[in-house]
Amino acid sequence: MLYDLNVPYSTTDAGLARTLHFSHELGYNVIALNHSITGKLPNETACAIPSPLLFKDLPPNLQILTRCTLHLTDTHQNARLLALASHYDILALRPTDEKSLQLACSSLDCDIISLDLSIRHPFHFKHKMLMEAVKAGKKIEICYSQGIMGDSQARRNLIGNVSQIVRATRGRGLVISSEAKSAVGLRGPWDAVNLAAVWGLGQERGFEGVTKEARSAVVSAQLKRTGWRGTINVVYGGEKPAETVKTVVNEKGAAAAKQGMPTKAILNGKVDAIAGTKRKAESEAAAGAVNGGEKLLSKTQMKKRAKLEKMAAEAKQKEQTEAVTTG
């Protein structure tokens, strides 16, 4: 499957449906709609992307994911990252300086690190810093639309930044996305791979950037949100359906009504005690029927009975021995 994990979403974008259709025609199977947050996090961290989308006649085989990209400017935003990540399928961070990039690579919990490659950064991308993020399962994103739709300065900066990232990561853990704001900025998967090859990334690594590495980012993000410690996925936890619970409550209420209990007692939970007593009596009656009408004995009582039977047998045997001896 082919992935494009960065298609900007906006409520005022009238051409978004056409962009999605064109992405499907180019061969992409999974598209992630990206909602960007700049500055302070809002009080309500609900997902800004509606599900399902309001567009009609979308391709049926196109899987659409939700993504949030947070622009890192201050460290005080870190406390609410988990609450923000729970509402989206993918959480990406966009550092603005070297300090925020160091935090994103080391301590912050995210799925993708997306840098603005169309500007000139006042720092170098270090191998140790980026490889720390790659070893932790985080992906480094390369967006090609920034160089295609930008001016000559943006293209120059993009080529230089991509070359530094490829050198620092040795081509590992890279994801290739479009970040196309319109259908004009989209390119096919192999065109994106060829662009990355021109910028210094091998074709094998480039193809993994739109297939294997992108899928790894999606799957690991899903495990973080629905699994336990990213290793075990909870498929079914044994929850009872709502109809079954309602039926049990109705049966308890009917049984209490037959016994003349008031409604207040039913609400206070006395019905459960009555139902439990009734079930216990029924089980004891069933056990008694199996044992021939006798009451079910405990283990201590069974041991005492066996001991008495043994003593009675020994006494009887002793009497018979004495009778034979005297006779």
XYZ file of C-alpha atoms in Angstrom:
327
model
C 0.000 0.000 0.000
C 1.115 3.545 -0.801
C 0.855 6.280 1.812
C 0.686 10.064 1.808
C 0.601 11.106 5.448
C 0.399 14.866 5.015
C -2.481 16.488 3.129
C -3.416 19.804 4.819
C -7.018 20.073 5.989
C -8.974 23.303 6.163
C -12.670 23.936 6.586
C -12.497 26.676 3.929
C -10.666 24.566 1.334
C -13.132 23.958 -1.494
C -10.688 21.857 -3.516
C -9.971 19.235 -0.871
C -12.312 16.683 -2.424
C -10.578 17.090 -5.782
C -7.196 16.661 -4.071
C -8.339 13.394 -2.514
C -9.677 12.117 -5.832
C -6.431 13.007 -7.599
C -4.356 11.298 -4.880
C -6.344 8.117 -5.417
C -5.827 8.359 -9.159
C -2.076 8.671 -8.631
C -2.106 5.350 -6.766
C -2.176 6.296 -3.086
C -4.224 3.997 -0.849
C -3.949 5.764 2.525
C -4.215 9.549 2.993
C -3.761 11.421 6.274
C -5.564 14.755 6.572
C -3.392 17.123 8.582
C -4.649 19.742 11.031
C -1.927 22.179 12.131
C -1.871 23.915 15.515
C 0.355 26.925 16.053
C 0.868 28.566 19.409
C -0.925 27.644 22.610
C -3.053 24.515 22.709
C -6.822 25.132 22.933
C -8.713 24.196 26.075
C -10.771 21.604 24.204
C -8.574 19.127 22.348
C -11.291 17.523 20.239
C -10.519 16.380 16.707
C -10.991 19.241 14.234
C -11.488 16.848 11.295
C -15.045 15.478 11.055
C -15.608 11.766 10.702
C -17.017 10.874 8.274
C -16.092 13.707 5.943
C -18.764 15.967 4.542
C -17.706 15.259 0.964
C -19.712 12.952 -1.254
C -18.584 10.392 -3.818
C -15.163 9.782 -2.263
C -13.237 6.754 -3.579
C -14.412 3.687 -1.641
C -10.941 2.101 -1.498
C -9.259 5.222 -0.120
C -8.492 5.039 3.597
C -8.484 8.449 5.280
C -6.678 9.043 8.573
C -6.590 12.072 10.861
C -3.349 13.774 11.816
C -2.411 16.706 14.023
C 0.834 18.669 13.618
C 1.824 20.781 16.609
C 4.356 23.586 16.073
C 6.728 23.420 19.023
C 7.683 26.808 20.397
C 7.630 26.390 24.209
C 8.201 23.475 26.528
C 4.987 24.063 28.488
C 2.992 22.429 25.680
C 4.378 19.000 26.543
C 1.955 18.253 29.387
C -1.099 17.885 27.134
C 0.411 15.899 24.278
C -1.220 12.638 25.402
C -4.647 14.263 25.557
C -4.118 15.698 22.078
C -2.842 12.425 20.626
C -5.878 10.474 21.811
C -8.150 12.342 19.370
C -6.068 11.748 16.214
C -4.639 8.752 14.400
C -1.183 10.350 14.033
C 0.576 13.005 16.105
C 3.385 14.986 14.466
C 5.633 17.664 15.928
C 7.209 20.526 13.985
C 10.170 21.975 15.910
C 11.111 25.601 15.285
C 14.589 25.663 16.839
C 17.358 23.318 17.937
C 16.109 23.027 21.533
C 12.611 21.967 20.508
C 14.106 19.531 17.968
C 16.202 17.966 20.731
C 13.091 17.575 22.896
C 11.087 16.052 20.034
C 13.846 13.523 19.294
C 14.447 12.517 22.914
C 11.674 12.931 25.482
C 8.450 13.933 23.715
C 6.061 11.171 22.670
C 5.103 11.567 19.005
C 4.873 9.541 15.804
C 6.424 11.845 13.188
C 8.899 14.733 13.340
C 8.086 17.107 10.485
C 10.484 19.980 9.810
C 9.868 22.992 7.613
C 12.508 22.267 4.986
C 11.763 25.346 2.857
C 13.580 27.672 5.278
C 17.218 27.870 6.269
C 17.748 26.532 9.781
C 20.455 28.145 11.952
C 21.691 24.739 13.159
C 22.929 21.466 11.699
C 21.148 18.142 11.866
C 23.269 15.909 14.071
C 23.527 12.174 13.541
C 23.259 11.284 17.243
C 20.163 13.437 17.782
C 18.175 12.173 14.771
C 19.169 8.539 15.260
C 17.880 8.717 18.829
C 14.450 9.500 17.403
C 14.694 6.776 14.745
C 15.664 4.134 17.337
C 12.638 5.176 19.427
C 10.316 4.469 16.478
C 9.773 8.081 15.413
C 9.869 8.958 11.722
C 11.489 11.978 10.058
C 9.249 13.478 7.376
C 10.322 14.935 4.031
C 7.661 17.038 2.264
C 8.408 17.533 -1.441
C 5.634 20.031 -2.200
C 7.520 22.750 -0.314
C 10.147 22.784 -3.059
C 7.808 22.268 -6.004
C 5.331 25.044 -5.244
C 7.818 27.457 -3.624
C 10.255 29.926 -5.110
C 13.896 29.306 -6.014
C 15.072 30.080 -2.481
C 12.650 27.534 -1.029
C 13.849 24.870 -3.492
C 17.468 25.623 -2.621
C 16.781 25.330 1.091
C 14.786 22.124 0.600
C 17.581 20.407 -1.316
C 20.183 21.437 1.257
C 18.071 20.371 4.243
C 17.121 17.016 2.704
C 20.776 16.291 1.934
C 21.688 16.997 5.568
C 18.880 14.786 6.899
C 19.856 11.905 4.589
C 23.472 12.240 5.694
C 22.577 12.377 9.393
C 20.100 9.445 9.349
C 21.910 7.306 6.733
C 18.545 7.127 4.964
C 16.801 5.347 7.860
C 13.402 6.172 9.313
C 12.405 8.646 6.573
C 8.832 9.194 5.415
C 8.057 10.987 2.153
C 4.861 13.063 2.113
C 3.426 15.770 -0.098
C 2.009 18.522 2.164
C 0.225 19.678 -0.988
C -2.349 22.387 -0.404
C -3.933 21.674 -3.805
C -3.955 18.948 -6.429
C -1.295 20.821 -8.409
C 1.341 20.087 -5.777
C 0.780 16.324 -5.797
C 3.133 13.873 -7.475
C 2.884 10.148 -8.012
C 4.699 7.731 -5.705
C 7.504 6.987 -8.151
C 7.897 10.676 -9.001
C 8.380 11.376 -5.288
C 10.916 8.526 -5.092
C 12.839 9.940 -8.065
C 12.848 13.418 -6.497
C 14.266 11.972 -3.297
C 16.920 10.132 -5.360
C 17.975 13.443 -6.936
C 18.267 14.945 -3.440
C 20.568 12.126 -2.259
C 18.224 9.367 -1.018
C 18.500 5.972 -2.705
C 15.522 4.578 -4.594
C 15.117 1.635 -2.226
C 15.015 3.915 0.794
C 12.747 6.305 -1.080
C 10.273 3.547 -1.930
C 10.278 2.450 1.711
C 9.445 6.068 2.606
C 6.031 5.803 0.909
C 5.343 2.165 1.852
C 7.135 0.396 4.713
C 8.217 3.345 6.883
C 4.868 5.129 6.485
C 2.964 1.982 7.393
C 5.189 1.498 10.424
C 4.314 5.005 11.629
C 0.572 4.339 11.251
C 0.642 0.930 12.947
C 2.800 2.063 15.875
C 0.539 5.085 16.408
C -2.513 2.815 16.450
C -0.901 0.462 18.973
C -0.068 3.375 21.268
C -3.696 4.490 21.360
C -5.541 1.158 21.394
C -3.006 -1.258 22.868
C -1.221 -1.804 26.154
C 2.300 -0.347 26.228
C 2.456 -0.561 22.460
C 2.714 -4.376 22.435
C -0.719 -5.910 23.092
C -3.853 -4.810 21.295
C -7.078 -5.158 23.298
C -9.600 -6.491 20.791
C -12.400 -7.550 23.162
C -12.489 -6.960 26.881
C -15.544 -9.087 27.734
C -18.036 -6.230 27.892
C -21.679 -7.280 28.067
C -24.000 -5.885 25.395
C -26.451 -3.232 26.547
C -29.481 -5.387 25.662
C -28.297 -8.269 27.879
C -27.766 -5.978 30.884
C -31.210 -4.464 30.368
C -32.829 -7.922 30.206
C -31.174 -9.015 33.476
C -32.378 -5.868 35.240
C -35.916 -6.411 33.980
C -35.912 -10.028 35.191
C -34.716 -8.967 38.661
C -37.378 -6.289 38.831
C -40.095 -8.766 37.854
C -38.934 -11.253 40.496
C -38.936 -8.561 43.170
C -42.388 -7.390 42.139
C -43.758 -10.936 42.531
C -42.403 -11.035 46.085
C -44.083 -7.725 46.871
C -40.973 -5.604 47.267
C -41.385 -1.852 46.857
C -39.739 0.052 44.023
C -37.366 1.839 46.435
C -35.888 -1.469 47.577
C -35.362 -2.486 43.977
C -33.446 0.710 43.296
C -31.328 0.327 46.451
C -29.921 -2.974 45.258
C -31.904 -5.390 47.447
C -33.062 -7.178 44.349
C -29.532 -8.478 43.820
C -29.537 -10.005 47.321
C -32.904 -11.670 46.682
C -31.789 -12.959 43.315
C -28.536 -14.257 44.836
C -30.406 -16.045 47.645
C -32.790 -17.561 45.155
C -29.943 -18.800 42.972
C -28.180 -20.266 46.049
C -31.345 -22.103 47.143
C -31.846 -23.457 43.648
C -28.232 -24.715 43.504
C -28.549 -26.386 46.929
C -31.816 -28.027 45.901
C -30.194 -29.324 42.731
C -27.228 -30.703 44.717
C -29.615 -32.376 47.175
C -31.525 -34.000 44.340
C -28.267 -35.417 42.996
C -27.269 -36.807 46.445
C -30.606 -38.515 46.981
C -32.299 -35.750 48.893
C -29.558 -35.382 51.519
C -27.977 -32.085 52.418
C -24.622 -31.409 50.764
C -21.827 -31.943 53.346
C -18.692 -29.891 53.725
C -15.193 -31.390 53.655
C -14.868 -31.298 57.463
C -18.171 -33.091 57.946
C -17.217 -35.703 55.364
C -13.916 -36.362 57.230
C -15.752 -36.773 60.569
C -18.245 -39.159 58.993
C -15.441 -41.254 57.477
C -13.628 -41.383 60.835
C -16.765 -42.556 62.666
C -17.421 -45.224 60.048
C -13.836 -46.457 60.393
C -14.089 -46.630 64.205
C -17.398 -48.508 63.979
C -15.873 -51.012 61.539
C -12.866 -51.587 63.830
C -15.128 -52.128 66.852
C -17.276 -54.626 64.959
C -14.215 -56.544 63.776
C -12.880 -56.666 67.346
C -16.177 -58.110 68.630
C -16.155 -60.817 65.975
C -12.574 -61.742 66.885
C -13.447 -62.060 70.586
C -16.513 -64.196 69.778
C -14.413 -66.636 67.766
C -11.809 -66.837 70.535
C -14.334 -67.609 73.331
C -16.235 -70.052 71.159
